[in-house]
Each structure stands twice: as structure tokens, then as C-alpha cells.
Amino acid sequence: MSLYSFGLEPLSCHAWNKDKTQIAISPNNNVVTIYEKKGKEWSKIHELTEHSGRITGIDWAPESNRIVTCASDRNAYVWTLKDGMWKPTLVLVRINRAATCVKWSPLENKFALGSGARIISVCYFEEENDWWLSKHIKKAIRSTVLSLDWHPNNILLAAGSADLHCRVFSAYIKDIEDKPGPTAWGAKMPFGEVLLEHKDCGGWVHSVSFSPSGDQLAWVAHNSSITVADAAQGKEVTQLTTNYLPLLSVLYVNPTEIVAAGHDCCPYQFTYKGPGALEFVKKLDIPKQTSKGSMSAMQHFRNLDKRATEEDSNELPTLHQNSITQLCVVSGERAKVEKYSSVGLDGAMVIWEFKVQHVTLLYTKITVFSRVLKDSWQVMLWLPSSFLPLPAITHISYPAISVCKNSATNHQTQTLFI
């Protein structure tokens, strides 16, 4: 993993280009800054300054190399690189409240924009008039749209909002795409059709993410919960309420593993293997090494005297020193993410490596001998490889029970006397 600080200003959102050599970030103002990696450093190469309000969303289309931005000024722009300069094109989003989030579709022929107007604008390019138009999804939305994510089929769109609802809509636009086939979420898909509506998410839905297959949808809410809806299992919903501060961003990194992060300043890994089987796996951050071991005795007692503390540090034991606002894929396919990035309110960007630990099961033979029956039998017991090999000739005594373990290269032979 690697950490880079872009300054003291909080980073509200970010996006990568196709080869991940450039990153577009917004330091919580009306400017989008593009940095290019040169060696180990990031150098500023462009500034996008068309917006007059705070930037709330950035997305970079990898194939067409177009950037879409939205802001609290109620506008959205599509940026195209021409002659080494980024040229903006205003999008007719037709909203009267601030835009809150924006996302390109997988085929990059349209994008979705959420807003405080209780509207999702699905925008597409009309070649005849050479402009970007929008169609509105209004049905059932009762508050600000906070998060969006596209289904891999380029048709379905998930949305989380401040009315404590998570929904899946059809964003099919017949003018630019063929009629879609049926999915696990439903077969009837006219524009704006609601295919899922989960009514009580427990809080604002800060982030949503489809699985690589599109059959599952994960979201995180302000009540510190993470939830998965499984279309392959009758749209059954499984919720896990954590003991952590609220999560702000969620990302599927493979068909079963989910990474989420938020106000705890570090990412967490969860796994989903079916209805009712959503579990916390581990914290993915590496705690920072403290300077306690190298602190001099004089400094130690000076801190006790002046600050009533043993260490002269106010740093959190995490790489990020403030809330993580967004997670993005850096490398790997959607079904097998190898690296992902996070930005936070501390002005830092961290690139994380994701590795799944596979548990190898080996077996042990247990021979059970009964003194009463004068007979014995063998039982096969499978154990994780971390348990094997067991120490040779180890005896463990219990009341009326004696266990003898003999180690081997690939299995264990144990004798149990009762």
C-alpha cells in the first residue's frame, strides 16, 4: 500500500484515468485538479474550473477518456481532451437543487446524476443536435439522492437516498440502446421502472455497489450497517449492524468479498455467501508503529508532566487521519480487484492491495479406543492447515481421557483412550 498527501484540504471525491497514471480530485471546492504520477511523486497538470459551486462528484470514463463532473451549482459538465486542454460541455440536467453524485454507465453511452431535487437525471448524447440531454427518474424518491451505481448490463441503476430507501431502477433509453433481456431483478424494464425498493435502511444510504455479476447489491447506511440484497435468492435482504462508526463508501472487490470504509478512517472487509451469511472478516488497515520504544526517559517524563500523556502524539493508529469519503478500483477486473484507492477528509490518498487468504484443509486421523468395549475405530477430522502439523508425541490429559498426537507431513494420527 502507498500513501500520498495532496495537502491539508479534505478530498471529497476522486477518479482515475484508464491506465491509472492520472487522478482527478476535488479539494472540497469548485475546482477539479488532475495530477499525473512521475516517479514516486504526483504533479499537477490540469485544473478544471468551470463550476461555481463545490464539486460533489467526478467520474472518468476509461475508454472514451471523458470526465463528467457535478457540483452544488446545479450543473454538470462533460470534459473532453482536445489539443492538450480539457474542454467542458454543459449538460441539460434540468434540476433546481444541488447535484450530489454522478456515475458513467459501463458502456459510457450515458451517465446518471443524483440531486437534492429528488430526481435522478439519466443523461445521454443526442448526435442530431450535438448536445447532452437528460431524462428524469422521479418515481418514489422522497429525498436527496446520495449514491448511485450501475448494473453490469448497462440498464439497471441502483440509488441510495436520504429518505432511508435503497432502490433499483431501469434506466433503459430506447433512443440509444437495444431492448434489454430479463435479469434476476426483473424482466419488465421500461424507463423508470422500480425493480427493488427497500424501505427501511436505518439511515441515509451513503453508498451502493453491485456485485460483479449484478445479482447482488450492497449498501451502507448511517446507522453503521451494511446490507446486501440478493436478486438470485428472491431479492432477500441481509443486514449486518456493525459496532463501528457509520460507513460512507462500499465496494465489491470480487463475487463474495466487500470492502467498506467511513468515519473510522480505515477500510473493513466483509464477506457475503448467501442469505443470512453476511459477516465481518477483518480490519484492512495496518496500525502505525508508535515511537514509545525509542522515546528517551527525559522525553517520557516531560510528556507526563506537561501533557499528562506518555507519548507526544495525537495521531490515529491508521493511515488515514480523518474520515474516508470514497473508495475506487485501481487495478484488476471488477470480479477480481487487485488494488483499490481511498481518499479522505485528511487530504490523503491511499492505494491498498487486496488479497484473499485461502484456507487449506488437511486431515487428521483420530483412533478412538474403548477400554470397556476393548475395541477401536478411526475418525477423519479436517482441520485448517494453520493447525498442522501438530507437535510430535504431545499428550493432553483430561479426566478419564488421554490424547496422543503424532505429527506427519500431510496428516495426523491421534489415539484417544476412553
Coordinates of C-alpha atoms in Angstrom, one line a residue:
M1 CA 0.0 0.0 0.0
S2 CA 1.1 3.6 -0.5
L3 CA 0.0 6.9 0.9
Y4 CA 0.2 10.3 -0.7
S5 CA -1.0 13.7 0.7
F6 CA -2.4 16.3 -1.6
G7 CA -2.4 19.0 1.1
L8 CA -4.5 19.9 4.1
E9 CA -7.8 20.4 2.4
P10 CA -10.3 17.5 2.6
L11 CA -10.8 15.4 -0.6
S12 CA -14.5 14.9 -1.4
C13 CA -14.2 12.7 -4.4
H14 CA -11.7 11.3 -7.0
A15 CA -11.5 9.3 -10.2
W16 CA -8.8 7.6 -12.2
N17 CA -7.9 7.5 -15.9
K18 CA -7.7 4.2 -17.8
D19 CA -4.0 3.4 -17.2
K20 CA -4.1 4.8 -13.6
T21 CA -1.3 7.3 -14.3
Q22 CA -3.6 10.3 -13.7
I23 CA -6.0 11.1 -10.9
A24 CA -8.7 13.8 -10.8
I25 CA -9.5 15.0 -7.3
S26 CA -11.5 17.9 -5.7
P27 CA -10.2 19.5 -2.6
N28 CA -13.7 20.3 -1.4
N29 CA -14.1 23.4 -3.5
N30 CA -15.2 24.3 -7.1
V31 CA -12.1 23.1 -8.8
V32 CA -11.1 19.7 -10.1
T33 CA -7.4 19.1 -10.1
I34 CA -5.7 16.5 -12.3
Y35 CA -2.4 15.0 -11.2
E36 CA 0.0 12.8 -13.1
K37 CA 2.4 10.4 -11.5
K38 CA 6.0 11.0 -12.3
G39 CA 8.3 8.6 -10.5
K40 CA 7.1 8.5 -6.9
E41 CA 5.5 12.0 -6.9
W42 CA 2.3 13.4 -8.3
S43 CA 2.5 16.6 -10.4
K44 CA -0.4 18.9 -11.1
I45 CA -1.1 19.1 -14.9
H46 CA -4.6 20.5 -15.3
E47 CA -7.3 22.4 -13.4
L48 CA -11.0 22.2 -14.4
T49 CA -12.5 25.5 -13.2
E50 CA -15.9 25.8 -14.9
H51 CA -18.1 25.1 -11.8
S52 CA -19.1 27.9 -9.4
G53 CA -20.1 25.6 -6.6
R54 CA -18.5 22.9 -4.6
I55 CA -17.7 19.7 -6.6
T56 CA -19.8 16.8 -5.4
G57 CA -19.0 14.1 -8.0
I58 CA -16.3 13.1 -10.5
D59 CA -16.2 10.1 -12.8
W60 CA -13.7 9.3 -15.6
A61 CA -14.7 7.1 -18.5
P62 CA -11.8 4.8 -19.3
E63 CA -12.5 4.0 -22.9
S64 CA -13.8 7.4 -24.2
N65 CA -11.4 9.4 -21.9
R66 CA -14.2 11.8 -20.9
I67 CA -14.7 13.2 -17.4
V68 CA -18.1 14.1 -16.0
T69 CA -18.3 16.4 -13.0
C70 CA -21.2 17.8 -11.0
A71 CA -21.5 20.4 -8.3
S72 CA -23.7 22.2 -5.9
D73 CA -24.2 24.9 -8.6
R74 CA -26.8 22.5 -10.1
N75 CA -24.7 21.9 -13.2
A76 CA -22.9 19.0 -14.8
Y77 CA -20.1 19.2 -17.4
V78 CA -18.7 16.6 -19.7
W79 CA -15.0 17.3 -20.3
T80 CA -13.1 16.2 -23.5
L81 CA -9.4 16.4 -24.0
K82 CA -8.6 18.4 -27.2
D83 CA -5.1 19.7 -28.1
G84 CA -3.8 19.0 -24.6
M85 CA -6.6 21.0 -22.9
W86 CA -9.8 19.9 -21.3
K87 CA -12.9 21.4 -22.9
P88 CA -16.3 21.5 -21.0
T89 CA -19.7 20.8 -22.4
L90 CA -22.7 21.8 -20.3
V91 CA -25.3 19.1 -19.8
L92 CA -29.0 19.9 -19.6
V93 CA -29.7 18.2 -16.4
R94 CA -32.8 20.3 -15.6
I95 CA -32.6 20.3 -11.7
N96 CA -33.3 23.1 -9.2
R97 CA -31.2 21.7 -6.4
A98 CA -27.6 20.8 -5.9
A99 CA -26.2 17.8 -7.8
T100 CA -24.8 15.2 -5.3
C101 CA -23.3 12.3 -7.3
V102 CA -22.5 11.2 -10.8
K103 CA -21.6 7.9 -12.5
W104 CA -20.8 6.8 -16.0
S105 CA -22.6 3.7 -17.3
P106 CA -20.4 0.6 -18.1
L107 CA -20.7 1.3 -21.9
E108 CA -20.1 5.0 -21.4
N109 CA -23.0 6.0 -23.6
K110 CA -24.9 7.7 -20.7
F111 CA -24.4 8.7 -17.1
A112 CA -26.6 9.1 -14.1
L113 CA -26.7 12.1 -11.8
G114 CA -28.3 12.4 -8.4
S115 CA -29.5 15.6 -6.8
G116 CA -31.3 17.2 -4.0
A117 CA -34.3 17.8 -6.2
R118 CA -35.5 14.2 -5.5
I119 CA -34.6 13.4 -9.1
I120 CA -32.1 11.1 -10.9
S121 CA -31.1 12.6 -14.3
V122 CA -30.1 9.9 -16.8
C123 CA -28.1 11.9 -19.4
Y124 CA -27.1 10.8 -22.9
F125 CA -25.7 12.5 -26.0
E126 CA -28.0 13.4 -28.9
E127 CA -25.9 13.4 -32.0
E128 CA -28.6 15.1 -34.1
N129 CA -28.5 18.3 -32.0
D130 CA -24.9 17.8 -30.7
W131 CA -25.8 18.2 -27.0
W132 CA -26.3 16.2 -23.8
L133 CA -29.9 15.6 -22.8
S134 CA -31.4 14.1 -19.7
K135 CA -34.5 12.0 -18.8
H136 CA -35.7 12.1 -15.2
I137 CA -36.5 9.3 -12.8
K138 CA -38.8 10.8 -10.2
K139 CA -41.0 7.8 -9.1
A140 CA -41.0 7.1 -5.4
I141 CA -38.0 9.2 -4.5
R142 CA -38.8 11.4 -1.5
S143 CA -35.5 13.0 -0.6
T144 CA -31.9 13.7 -1.8
V145 CA -30.2 11.1 -3.8
L146 CA -26.9 10.4 -2.2
S147 CA -25.3 7.5 -4.1
L148 CA -25.5 5.7 -7.5
D149 CA -24.1 2.6 -9.1
W150 CA -24.7 0.9 -12.5
H151 CA -25.5 -2.8 -13.1
P152 CA -23.1 -4.5 -15.4
N153 CA -25.8 -4.8 -18.1
N154 CA -25.8 -1.0 -18.6
I155 CA -29.5 -0.8 -17.9
L156 CA -30.3 -1.1 -14.2
L157 CA -29.3 1.7 -11.8
A158 CA -29.1 1.4 -8.0
A159 CA -29.7 4.5 -5.9
G160 CA -29.4 5.3 -2.2
S161 CA -31.2 8.3 -0.8
A162 CA -31.8 10.4 2.4
D163 CA -35.3 9.0 2.7
L164 CA -33.8 5.8 4.2
H165 CA -34.6 3.9 1.0
C166 CA -32.4 1.9 -1.4
R167 CA -33.9 1.3 -4.9
V168 CA -33.1 -0.3 -8.2
F169 CA -34.5 1.4 -11.3
S170 CA -34.5 0.7 -15.0
A171 CA -32.5 3.4 -16.9
Y172 CA -33.2 1.9 -20.4
I173 CA -33.3 4.6 -23.1
K174 CA -34.7 3.2 -26.3
D175 CA -33.3 6.0 -28.4
I176 CA -29.7 4.8 -27.9
E177 CA -29.7 1.1 -27.0
D178 CA -31.4 -2.2 -27.8
K179 CA -34.2 -3.6 -25.7
P180 CA -32.7 -5.4 -22.7
G181 CA -33.2 -9.0 -21.8
P182 CA -34.6 -10.3 -18.5
T183 CA -32.4 -10.2 -15.4
A184 CA -32.6 -11.6 -11.9
W185 CA -34.1 -8.3 -10.8
G186 CA -37.0 -8.4 -13.2
A187 CA -38.0 -8.8 -16.9
K188 CA -40.2 -5.7 -17.4
M189 CA -37.8 -2.7 -17.7
P190 CA -39.4 0.5 -19.2
F191 CA -37.5 3.6 -18.2
G192 CA -38.0 4.5 -14.5
E193 CA -39.4 1.1 -13.5
V194 CA -38.8 0.3 -9.8
L195 CA -37.3 -3.2 -9.6
L196 CA -36.3 -3.1 -5.9
E197 CA -37.4 -0.8 -3.1
H198 CA -36.0 -1.5 0.4
K199 CA -37.9 0.9 2.6
D200 CA -36.1 0.9 6.0
C201 CA -32.3 1.0 5.6
G202 CA -31.9 2.5 9.1
G203 CA -30.4 5.8 8.0
W204 CA -29.2 7.8 5.0
V205 CA -27.8 5.4 2.3
H206 CA -24.3 6.8 1.7
S207 CA -23.1 4.3 -0.9
V208 CA -24.3 1.4 -3.1
S209 CA -22.4 -1.2 -5.1
F210 CA -23.4 -4.0 -7.4
S211 CA -21.6 -7.3 -7.3
P212 CA -19.6 -8.3 -10.4
S213 CA -22.4 -10.5 -11.6
G214 CA -25.0 -7.8 -10.8
D215 CA -27.2 -10.3 -8.9
Q216 CA -26.3 -8.8 -5.5
L217 CA -26.4 -5.2 -4.3
A218 CA -24.6 -3.9 -1.2
W219 CA -25.2 -0.6 0.5
V220 CA -24.1 1.1 3.7
A221 CA -26.3 3.4 5.8
H222 CA -25.8 6.0 8.5
N223 CA -26.8 3.5 11.3
S224 CA -23.4 1.8 10.9
S225 CA -25.0 -1.1 8.9
I226 CA -24.0 -2.9 5.8
T227 CA -26.8 -4.6 3.8
V228 CA -26.9 -7.0 0.8
A229 CA -30.0 -7.6 -1.4
D230 CA -29.7 -10.9 -3.4
A231 CA -31.8 -11.0 -6.6
A232 CA -30.8 -14.6 -7.2
Q233 CA -32.5 -15.5 -3.9
G234 CA -35.8 -13.8 -4.4
K235 CA -34.4 -10.3 -3.6
E236 CA -33.8 -11.5 0.0
V237 CA -32.2 -8.8 2.1
T238 CA -29.5 -9.5 4.7
Q239 CA -28.4 -6.7 7.1
L240 CA -25.4 -6.6 9.4
T241 CA -25.2 -3.8 12.0
T242 CA -21.6 -3.2 13.0
N243 CA -20.0 -1.7 16.1
Y244 CA -18.1 0.9 14.1
L245 CA -18.8 4.5 13.2
P246 CA -21.0 4.9 10.0
L247 CA -19.6 3.7 6.7
L248 CA -19.5 6.1 3.8
S249 CA -18.4 4.1 0.9
V250 CA -18.8 0.4 -0.2
L251 CA -17.1 -1.5 -3.0
Y252 CA -17.5 -5.1 -4.2
V253 CA -13.9 -6.4 -4.9
N254 CA -14.9 -9.9 -6.0
P255 CA -18.1 -12.1 -6.1
T256 CA -18.1 -12.7 -2.3
E257 CA -15.9 -10.0 -0.7
I258 CA -16.9 -6.4 0.1
V259 CA -14.8 -3.5 1.3
A260 CA -16.3 -0.6 3.2
A261 CA -14.9 2.5 4.9
G262 CA -16.1 5.6 6.6
H263 CA -15.8 7.6 9.8
D264 CA -13.5 5.0 11.4
C265 CA -10.7 6.2 9.0
C266 CA -9.9 2.6 7.8
P267 CA -11.3 0.0 5.4
Y268 CA -13.1 -3.1 6.6
Q269 CA -13.6 -6.4 4.8
F270 CA -16.9 -8.2 4.8
T271 CA -18.0 -11.4 3.1
Y272 CA -21.4 -12.5 1.7
K273 CA -22.0 -16.1 0.8
G274 CA -25.8 -16.2 0.7
P275 CA -29.0 -15.0 2.6
G276 CA -28.2 -14.6 6.3
A277 CA -24.5 -15.1 5.7
L278 CA -23.1 -11.6 5.7
E279 CA -20.1 -11.5 8.1
F280 CA -17.3 -9.1 9.1
V281 CA -13.9 -10.5 8.2
K282 CA -11.2 -8.1 9.4
K283 CA -9.8 -4.6 9.5
L284 CA -7.6 -4.0 6.5
D285 CA -5.5 -1.1 7.9
I286 CA -2.1 -1.7 9.3
P287 CA -1.6 0.1 12.6
K288 CA 1.2 2.7 12.7
Q289 CA 4.3 2.0 14.7
T290 CA 4.4 4.1 17.8
S291 CA 7.6 5.9 18.9
K292 CA 7.2 4.7 22.5
G293 CA 10.1 2.2 22.3
S294 CA 12.6 4.9 21.1
M295 CA 11.4 7.7 23.4
S296 CA 14.0 8.8 25.8
A297 CA 13.4 8.7 29.6
M298 CA 13.6 12.5 29.7
Q299 CA 11.0 13.0 27.0
H300 CA 8.8 10.4 28.6
F301 CA 8.6 12.2 31.9
R302 CA 8.4 15.6 30.2
N303 CA 5.2 14.5 28.5
L304 CA 3.8 13.1 31.7
D305 CA 4.5 16.4 33.4
K306 CA 3.3 18.8 30.7
R307 CA 0.5 16.9 28.9
A308 CA -0.3 14.1 31.3
T309 CA 0.4 11.7 28.5
E310 CA 3.1 9.2 27.9
E311 CA 3.6 10.0 24.2
D312 CA 3.9 13.2 22.3
S313 CA 1.5 12.3 19.5
N314 CA -2.2 12.9 18.6
E315 CA -2.1 10.7 15.5
L316 CA -4.7 8.0 15.0
P317 CA -3.2 4.5 14.6
T318 CA -4.4 4.3 11.0
L319 CA -3.0 5.5 7.7
H320 CA -5.9 8.0 7.2
Q321 CA -6.2 10.6 9.9
N322 CA -9.8 11.5 9.2
S323 CA -12.9 10.0 7.6
I324 CA -12.6 8.1 4.3
T325 CA -15.1 9.6 1.8
Q326 CA -14.7 7.4 -1.2
L327 CA -13.3 4.1 -2.5
C328 CA -12.4 3.4 -6.1
V329 CA -11.0 0.5 -8.1
V330 CA -7.3 1.0 -9.2
S331 CA -6.4 -2.3 -10.8
G332 CA -7.9 -5.7 -11.7
E333 CA -11.2 -6.6 -13.2
R334 CA -14.4 -6.0 -11.3
A335 CA -14.7 -9.7 -10.5
K336 CA -11.1 -9.7 -9.1
V337 CA -10.0 -6.3 -7.8
E338 CA -6.2 -6.3 -7.0
K339 CA -5.8 -2.7 -5.8
Y340 CA -8.3 0.0 -4.7
S341 CA -7.8 3.6 -3.5
S342 CA -9.4 5.7 -0.8
V343 CA -9.5 9.4 -0.2
G344 CA -10.4 11.2 3.0
L345 CA -11.0 14.4 4.9
D346 CA -7.3 14.4 5.8
G347 CA -6.3 15.3 2.2
A348 CA -4.7 11.9 1.7
M349 CA -5.0 9.2 -0.9
V350 CA -4.1 5.6 -0.1
I351 CA -3.7 2.8 -2.6
W352 CA -4.5 -0.6 -1.0
E353 CA -3.7 -4.1 -2.2
F354 CA -6.5 -6.7 -1.7
K355 CA -5.5 -10.3 -1.2
V356 CA -7.9 -13.1 -0.3
Q357 CA -6.5 -15.6 2.1
H358 CA -7.3 -19.1 1.1
V359 CA -7.6 -21.7 3.9
T360 CA -6.2 -25.2 3.0
L361 CA -7.8 -28.0 4.9
L362 CA -5.8 -31.1 5.8
Y363 CA -7.0 -34.1 7.7
T364 CA -6.1 -35.8 10.9
K365 CA -6.8 -39.5 11.8
I366 CA -8.2 -40.0 15.2
T367 CA -8.1 -43.5 16.6
V368 CA -10.6 -44.0 19.5
F369 CA -10.0 -47.0 21.8
S370 CA -12.5 -48.0 24.5
R371 CA -11.1 -49.8 27.5
V372 CA -14.6 -51.0 28.3
L373 CA -15.5 -52.4 24.9
K374 CA -12.0 -53.5 24.0
D375 CA -12.5 -52.1 20.6
S376 CA -11.3 -49.2 18.5
W377 CA -12.3 -47.1 15.5
Q378 CA -10.9 -44.3 13.3
V379 CA -12.5 -40.9 12.7
M380 CA -11.4 -38.5 9.9
L381 CA -11.2 -34.8 11.1
W382 CA -10.5 -32.0 8.7
L383 CA -8.5 -29.0 10.1
P384 CA -7.2 -25.7 8.7
S385 CA -3.6 -26.1 7.6
S386 CA -2.6 -23.5 10.2
F387 CA -3.3 -26.1 12.8
L388 CA -0.9 -28.7 11.2
P389 CA 1.5 -30.2 11.7
L390 CA 0.8 -30.8 15.4
P391 CA 3.8 -31.2 17.8
A392 CA 5.0 -34.7 17.8
I393 CA 4.2 -37.0 20.7
T394 CA 2.1 -34.5 22.5
H395 CA 0.0 -35.7 25.4
I396 CA -3.0 -33.9 26.7
S397 CA -4.7 -35.3 29.8
Y398 CA -8.3 -34.8 30.8
P399 CA -10.4 -36.6 33.4
A400 CA -10.6 -40.2 32.0
I401 CA -9.2 -39.1 28.6
S402 CA -5.7 -39.3 27.2
V403 CA -4.9 -38.0 23.8
C404 CA -1.7 -38.9 21.9
K405 CA -0.8 -36.9 18.7
N406 CA 1.8 -38.0 16.3
S407 CA 2.8 -35.5 13.5
A408 CA 3.2 -36.3 9.9
T409 CA 3.7 -34.5 6.7
N410 CA 0.2 -34.4 5.4
H411 CA -2.0 -35.8 8.2
Q412 CA -2.0 -36.6 11.9
T413 CA -2.7 -39.9 13.7
Q414 CA -4.2 -39.5 17.1
T415 CA -5.2 -42.1 19.7
L416 CA -8.0 -41.3 22.2
F417 CA -8.4 -43.7 25.1
I418 CA -11.7 -43.6 27.0

